[in-house]
Every structure is written in C-alpha cells, then in structure tokens.
PDB file of C-alpha atoms in Angstrom:
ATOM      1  CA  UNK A   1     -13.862   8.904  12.043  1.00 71.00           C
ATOM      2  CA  UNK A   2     -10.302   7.735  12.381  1.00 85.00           C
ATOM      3  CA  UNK A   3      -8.161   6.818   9.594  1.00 86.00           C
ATOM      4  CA  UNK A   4      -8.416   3.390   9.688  1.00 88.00           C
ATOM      5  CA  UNK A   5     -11.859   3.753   9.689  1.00 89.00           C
ATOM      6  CA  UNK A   6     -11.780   6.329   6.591  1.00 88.00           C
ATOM      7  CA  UNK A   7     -10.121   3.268   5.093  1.00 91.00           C
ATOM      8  CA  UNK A   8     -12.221   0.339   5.668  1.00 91.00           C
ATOM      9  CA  UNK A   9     -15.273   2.451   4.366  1.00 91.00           C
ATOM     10  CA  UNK A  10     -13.774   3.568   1.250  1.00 92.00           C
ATOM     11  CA  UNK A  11     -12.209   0.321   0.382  1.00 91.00           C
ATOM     12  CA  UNK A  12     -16.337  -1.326   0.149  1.00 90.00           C
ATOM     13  CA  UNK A  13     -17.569   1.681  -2.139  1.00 89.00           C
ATOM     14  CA  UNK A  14     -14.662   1.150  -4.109  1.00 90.00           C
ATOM     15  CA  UNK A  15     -15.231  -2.382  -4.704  1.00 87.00           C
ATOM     16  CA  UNK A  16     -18.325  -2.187  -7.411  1.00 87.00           C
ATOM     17  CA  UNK A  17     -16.219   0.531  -9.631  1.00 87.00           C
ATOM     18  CA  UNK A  18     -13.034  -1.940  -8.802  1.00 87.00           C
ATOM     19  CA  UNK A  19     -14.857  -4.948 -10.411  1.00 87.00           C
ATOM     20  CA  UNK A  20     -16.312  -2.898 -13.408  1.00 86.00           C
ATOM     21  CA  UNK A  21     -12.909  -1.461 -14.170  1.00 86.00           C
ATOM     22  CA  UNK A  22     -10.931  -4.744 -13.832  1.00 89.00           C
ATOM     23  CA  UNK A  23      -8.410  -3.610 -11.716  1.00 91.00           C
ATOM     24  CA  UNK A  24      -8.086  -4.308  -8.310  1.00 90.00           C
ATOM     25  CA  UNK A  25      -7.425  -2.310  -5.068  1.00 92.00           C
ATOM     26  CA  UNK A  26      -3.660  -2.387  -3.848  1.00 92.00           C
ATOM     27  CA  UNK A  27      -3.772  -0.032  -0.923  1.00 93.00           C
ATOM     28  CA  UNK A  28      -6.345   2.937   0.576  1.00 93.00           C
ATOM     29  CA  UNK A  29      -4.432   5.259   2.504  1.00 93.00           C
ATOM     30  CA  UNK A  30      -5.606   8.636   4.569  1.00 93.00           C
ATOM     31  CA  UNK A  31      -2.481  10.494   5.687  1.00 93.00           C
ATOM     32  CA  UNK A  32      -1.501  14.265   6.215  1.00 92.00           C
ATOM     33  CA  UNK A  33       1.707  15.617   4.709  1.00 92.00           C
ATOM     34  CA  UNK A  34       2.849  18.749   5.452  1.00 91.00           C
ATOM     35  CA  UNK A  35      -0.418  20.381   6.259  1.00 91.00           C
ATOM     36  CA  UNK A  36      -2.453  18.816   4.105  1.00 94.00           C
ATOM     37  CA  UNK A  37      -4.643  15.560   4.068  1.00 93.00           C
ATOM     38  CA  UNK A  38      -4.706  13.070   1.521  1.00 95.00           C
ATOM     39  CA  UNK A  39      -6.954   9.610   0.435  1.00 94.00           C
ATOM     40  CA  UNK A  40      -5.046   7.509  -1.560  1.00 95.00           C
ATOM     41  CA  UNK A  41      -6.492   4.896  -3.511  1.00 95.00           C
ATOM     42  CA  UNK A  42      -3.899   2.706  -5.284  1.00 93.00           C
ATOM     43  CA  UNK A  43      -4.815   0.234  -7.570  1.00 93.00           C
ATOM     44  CA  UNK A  44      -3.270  -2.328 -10.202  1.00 89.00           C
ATOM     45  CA  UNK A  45      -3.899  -4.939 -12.583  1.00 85.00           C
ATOM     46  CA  UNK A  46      -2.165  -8.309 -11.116  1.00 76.00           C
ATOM     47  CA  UNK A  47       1.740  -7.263 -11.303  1.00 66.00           C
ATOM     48  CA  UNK A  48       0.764  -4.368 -14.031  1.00 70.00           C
ATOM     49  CA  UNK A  49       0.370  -0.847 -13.617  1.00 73.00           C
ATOM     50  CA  UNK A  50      -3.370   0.595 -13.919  1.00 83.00           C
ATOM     51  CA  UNK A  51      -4.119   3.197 -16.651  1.00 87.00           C
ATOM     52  CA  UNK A  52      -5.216   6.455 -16.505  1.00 92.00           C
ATOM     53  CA  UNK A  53      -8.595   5.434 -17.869  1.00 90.00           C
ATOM     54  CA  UNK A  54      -9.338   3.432 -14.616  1.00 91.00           C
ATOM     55  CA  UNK A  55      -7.909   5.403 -12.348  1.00 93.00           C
ATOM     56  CA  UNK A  56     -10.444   8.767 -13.838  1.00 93.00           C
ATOM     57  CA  UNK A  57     -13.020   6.233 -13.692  1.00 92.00           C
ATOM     58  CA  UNK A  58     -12.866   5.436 -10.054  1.00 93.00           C
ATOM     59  CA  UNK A  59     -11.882   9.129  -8.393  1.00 93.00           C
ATOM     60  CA  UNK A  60     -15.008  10.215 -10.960  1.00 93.00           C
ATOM     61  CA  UNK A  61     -16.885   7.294  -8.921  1.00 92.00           C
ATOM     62  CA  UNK A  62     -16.006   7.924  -5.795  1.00 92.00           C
ATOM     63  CA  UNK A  63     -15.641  11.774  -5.542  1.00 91.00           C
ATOM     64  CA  UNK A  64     -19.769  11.561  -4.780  1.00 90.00           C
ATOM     65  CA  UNK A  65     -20.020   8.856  -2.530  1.00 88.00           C
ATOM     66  CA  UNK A  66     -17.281  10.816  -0.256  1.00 88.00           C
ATOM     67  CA  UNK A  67     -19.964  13.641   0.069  1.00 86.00           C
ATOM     68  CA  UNK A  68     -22.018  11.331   2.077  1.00 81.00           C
ATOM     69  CA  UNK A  69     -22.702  12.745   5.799  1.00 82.00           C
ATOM     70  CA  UNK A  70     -20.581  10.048   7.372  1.00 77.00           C
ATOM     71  CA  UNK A  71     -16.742  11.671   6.160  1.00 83.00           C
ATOM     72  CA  UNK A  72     -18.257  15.394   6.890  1.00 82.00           C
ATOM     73  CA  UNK A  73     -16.194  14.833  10.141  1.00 85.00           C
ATOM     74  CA  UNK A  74     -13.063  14.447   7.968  1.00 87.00           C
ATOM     75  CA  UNK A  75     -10.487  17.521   7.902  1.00 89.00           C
ATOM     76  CA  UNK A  76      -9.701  18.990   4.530  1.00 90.00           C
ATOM     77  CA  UNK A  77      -8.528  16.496   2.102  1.00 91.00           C
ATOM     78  CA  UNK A  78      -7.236  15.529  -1.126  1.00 93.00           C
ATOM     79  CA  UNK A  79      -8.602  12.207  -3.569  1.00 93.00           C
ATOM     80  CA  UNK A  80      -5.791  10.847  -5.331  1.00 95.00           C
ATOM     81  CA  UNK A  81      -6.568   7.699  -6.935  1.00 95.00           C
ATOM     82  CA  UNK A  82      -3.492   6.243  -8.963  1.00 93.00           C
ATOM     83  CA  UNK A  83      -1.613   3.161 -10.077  1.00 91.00           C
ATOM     84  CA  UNK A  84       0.072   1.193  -7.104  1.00 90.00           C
ATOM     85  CA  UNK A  85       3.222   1.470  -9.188  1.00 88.00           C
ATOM     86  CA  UNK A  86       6.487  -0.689  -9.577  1.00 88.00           C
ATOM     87  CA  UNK A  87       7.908   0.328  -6.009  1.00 91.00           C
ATOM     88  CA  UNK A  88       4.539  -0.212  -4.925  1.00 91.00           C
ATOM     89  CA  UNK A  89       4.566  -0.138  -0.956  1.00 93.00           C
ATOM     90  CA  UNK A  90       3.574  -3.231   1.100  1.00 94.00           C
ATOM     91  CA  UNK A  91       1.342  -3.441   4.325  1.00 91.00           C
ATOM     92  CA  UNK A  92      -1.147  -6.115   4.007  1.00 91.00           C
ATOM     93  CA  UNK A  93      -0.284  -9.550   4.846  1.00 92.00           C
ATOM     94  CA  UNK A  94      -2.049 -10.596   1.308  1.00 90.00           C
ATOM     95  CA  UNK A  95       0.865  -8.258  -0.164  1.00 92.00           C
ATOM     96  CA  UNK A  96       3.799  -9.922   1.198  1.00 94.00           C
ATOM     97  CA  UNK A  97       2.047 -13.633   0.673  1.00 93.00           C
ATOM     98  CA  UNK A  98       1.759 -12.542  -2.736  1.00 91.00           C
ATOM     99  CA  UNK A  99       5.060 -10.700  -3.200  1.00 92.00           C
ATOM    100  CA  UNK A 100       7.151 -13.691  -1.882  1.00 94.00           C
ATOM    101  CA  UNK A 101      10.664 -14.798  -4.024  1.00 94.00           C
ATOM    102  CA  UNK A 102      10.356 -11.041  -5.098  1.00 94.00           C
ATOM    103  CA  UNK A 103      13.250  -8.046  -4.456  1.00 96.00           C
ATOM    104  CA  UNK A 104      12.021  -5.619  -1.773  1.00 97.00           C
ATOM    105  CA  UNK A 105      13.423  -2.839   0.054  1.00 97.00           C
ATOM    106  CA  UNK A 106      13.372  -2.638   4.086  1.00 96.00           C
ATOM    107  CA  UNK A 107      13.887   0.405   5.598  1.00 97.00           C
ATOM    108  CA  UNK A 108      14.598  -0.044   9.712  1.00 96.00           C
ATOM    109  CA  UNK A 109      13.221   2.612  12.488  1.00 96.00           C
ATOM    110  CA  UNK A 110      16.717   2.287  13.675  1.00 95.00           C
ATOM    111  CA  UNK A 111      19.651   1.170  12.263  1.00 94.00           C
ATOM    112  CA  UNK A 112      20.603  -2.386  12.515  1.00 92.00           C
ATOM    113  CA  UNK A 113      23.931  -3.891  12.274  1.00 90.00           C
ATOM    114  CA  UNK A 114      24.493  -0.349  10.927  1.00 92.00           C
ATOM    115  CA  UNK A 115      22.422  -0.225   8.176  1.00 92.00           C
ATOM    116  CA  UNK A 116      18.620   1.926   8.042  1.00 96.00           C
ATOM    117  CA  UNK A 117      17.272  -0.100   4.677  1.00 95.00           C
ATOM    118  CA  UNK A 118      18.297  -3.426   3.128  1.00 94.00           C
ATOM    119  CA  UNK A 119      17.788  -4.871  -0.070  1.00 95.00           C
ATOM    120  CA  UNK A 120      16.855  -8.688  -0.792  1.00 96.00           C
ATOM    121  CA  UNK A 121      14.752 -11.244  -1.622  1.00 97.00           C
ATOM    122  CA  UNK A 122      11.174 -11.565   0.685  1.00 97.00           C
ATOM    123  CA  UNK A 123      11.860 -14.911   1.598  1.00 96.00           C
ATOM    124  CA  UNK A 124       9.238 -15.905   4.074  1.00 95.00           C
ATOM    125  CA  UNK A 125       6.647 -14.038   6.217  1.00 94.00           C
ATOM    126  CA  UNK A 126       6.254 -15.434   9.769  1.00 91.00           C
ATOM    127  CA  UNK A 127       2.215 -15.502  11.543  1.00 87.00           C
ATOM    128  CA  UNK A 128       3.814 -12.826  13.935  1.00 90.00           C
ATOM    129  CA  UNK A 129       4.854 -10.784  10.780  1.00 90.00           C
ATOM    130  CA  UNK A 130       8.609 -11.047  11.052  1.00 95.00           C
ATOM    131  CA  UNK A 131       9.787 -10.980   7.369  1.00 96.00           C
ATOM    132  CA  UNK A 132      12.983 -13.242   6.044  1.00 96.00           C
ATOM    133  CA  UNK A 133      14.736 -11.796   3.808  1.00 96.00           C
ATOM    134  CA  UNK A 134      18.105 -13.432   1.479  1.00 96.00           C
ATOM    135  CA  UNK A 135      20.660 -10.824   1.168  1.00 91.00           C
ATOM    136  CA  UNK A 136      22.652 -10.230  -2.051  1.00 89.00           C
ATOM    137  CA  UNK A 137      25.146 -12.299  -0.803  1.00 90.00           C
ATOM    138  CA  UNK A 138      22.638 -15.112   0.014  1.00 92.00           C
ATOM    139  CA  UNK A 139      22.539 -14.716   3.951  1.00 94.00           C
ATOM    140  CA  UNK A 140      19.003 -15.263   5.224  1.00 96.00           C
ATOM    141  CA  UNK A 141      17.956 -13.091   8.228  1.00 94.00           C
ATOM    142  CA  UNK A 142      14.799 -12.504  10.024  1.00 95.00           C
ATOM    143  CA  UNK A 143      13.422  -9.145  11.053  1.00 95.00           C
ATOM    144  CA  UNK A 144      10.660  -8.482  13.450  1.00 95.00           C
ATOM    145  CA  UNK A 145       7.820  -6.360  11.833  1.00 92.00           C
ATOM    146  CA  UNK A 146       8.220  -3.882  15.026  1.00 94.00           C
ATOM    147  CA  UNK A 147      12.129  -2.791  13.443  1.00 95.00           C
ATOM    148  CA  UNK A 148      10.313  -2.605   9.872  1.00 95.00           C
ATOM    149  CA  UNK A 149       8.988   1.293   9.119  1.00 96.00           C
ATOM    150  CA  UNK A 150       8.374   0.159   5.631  1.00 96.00           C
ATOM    151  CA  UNK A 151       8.762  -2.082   2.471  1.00 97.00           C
ATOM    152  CA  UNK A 152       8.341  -1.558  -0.694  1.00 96.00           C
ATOM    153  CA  UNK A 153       8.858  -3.264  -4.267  1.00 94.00           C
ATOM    154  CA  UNK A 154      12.388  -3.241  -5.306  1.00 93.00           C
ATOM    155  CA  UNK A 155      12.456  -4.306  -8.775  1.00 87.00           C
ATOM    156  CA  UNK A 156      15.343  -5.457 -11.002  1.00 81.00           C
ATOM    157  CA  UNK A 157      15.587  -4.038 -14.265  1.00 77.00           C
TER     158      UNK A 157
END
C-alpha cells in the first residue's frame, strides 16, 4: 500500500473517534525519517491546539484498527497522533483557503531572488496552486506551488 494510500484509509477510521472527540483532523502523514517510519495524525480544534485527552483517545482508537490485514504490508512504523500545533504545516487546499490573511512561512526548493524561505501574509491561492503572498514591506508576489517545498503557520506573537 503506498503512502498516500496509508493516508486516505486512516483518515475514514479516524473520522468516528474525530467526531466523538470534537476535534478535527488537520493532516495524516506516513513518512520515514532516518530509518524509521512514522503515521502522523495531527489534529486541532478550529485555530486551537488539541489536548492530550483527545489525542490518547484517538491513537488508543486507532492503534486496533491498524492491526487489520490490509496495513500488514506496511514496513515498521510508529503512531504518533498529536496536536497540529501553532506552526502547523499546510498541504491541503482546504488549509490554505482557510489560512488566508494569515502569516506563513515559504521555504523554496531553490533559492529565489536569493532567498530559500520568505515570510508574509497568504494572500491568495490560485486553482493551479500558485500562492500570493504580501511581503513585510507590502510587495505582493506570486509563487508557483512547483518552487514551494513547504509552508507552514508563521504566527505573530
């Protein structure tokens, strides 16, 4: 089963133990670092962090249903199930829809206009994904989502 895959499935037998908690799921994620493999189940509640309490509640809920036959083709891995967090990353088009007006952090494959990350506000997010972004000196400039390796939350305290 490919990670995407590993994903999709885990993201419906999360959703009853979602609902019951009141929290809601940010991002599922099945990635190796270093050597090891990990499923990563963020979740939130609306623009505030998830407790611990939910968080036990849905690894304790899903640790069983991962036994089923159809991940015993998965390597090795790790359930982490945690809050999506402040910096909280953002893939989905429903998270930059939602996250627009809001500061994030870009961070380039390669540098452009000699920079590897920028700061600003998500302005807009184009059909194509191409993200405009208002710099802190108020310049608006577009990036394609092929020169974007990631974004994340950047917020102002």
């Amino acid at each position: 089963m490919q990670a995407k895959e590993v994903c999709r499935r885990v993201r419906e037998l999360a959703g009853p133990e979602i609902v019951r908690q009141g929290v809601r799921l940010w991002d599922v994620t099945f990635e190796k670092e270093g050597g090891q493999y990990y499923l990563t189940v963020a979740i939130d509640r609306g623009r505030h962090p998830a407790d611990l309490n939910a968080c036990e509640a849905i690894s304790r809920y899903l640790d069983p249903l991962l036994d089923d036959r159809a991940f015993d083709s998965l390597p090795s891995y790790t359930l982490c199930v945690s809050s999506a967090g402040l910096t909280r990353r953002l893939t989905r088009p429903e998270h930059f829809d939602e996250c627009l007006g809001e500061r994030v952090r870009l961070r380039f494959y390669r540098a452009i206009d000699g920079a590897k990350e920028l700061e600003g506000r998500l302005c807009a997010r184009g059909e194509d994904g191409a993200l405009e972004i208002e710099d802190d000196g108020g310049q608006r400039r577009t990036f394609a989502r092929a020169d974007v390796a990631q974004v994340n939350l950047s917020p102002e305290f």
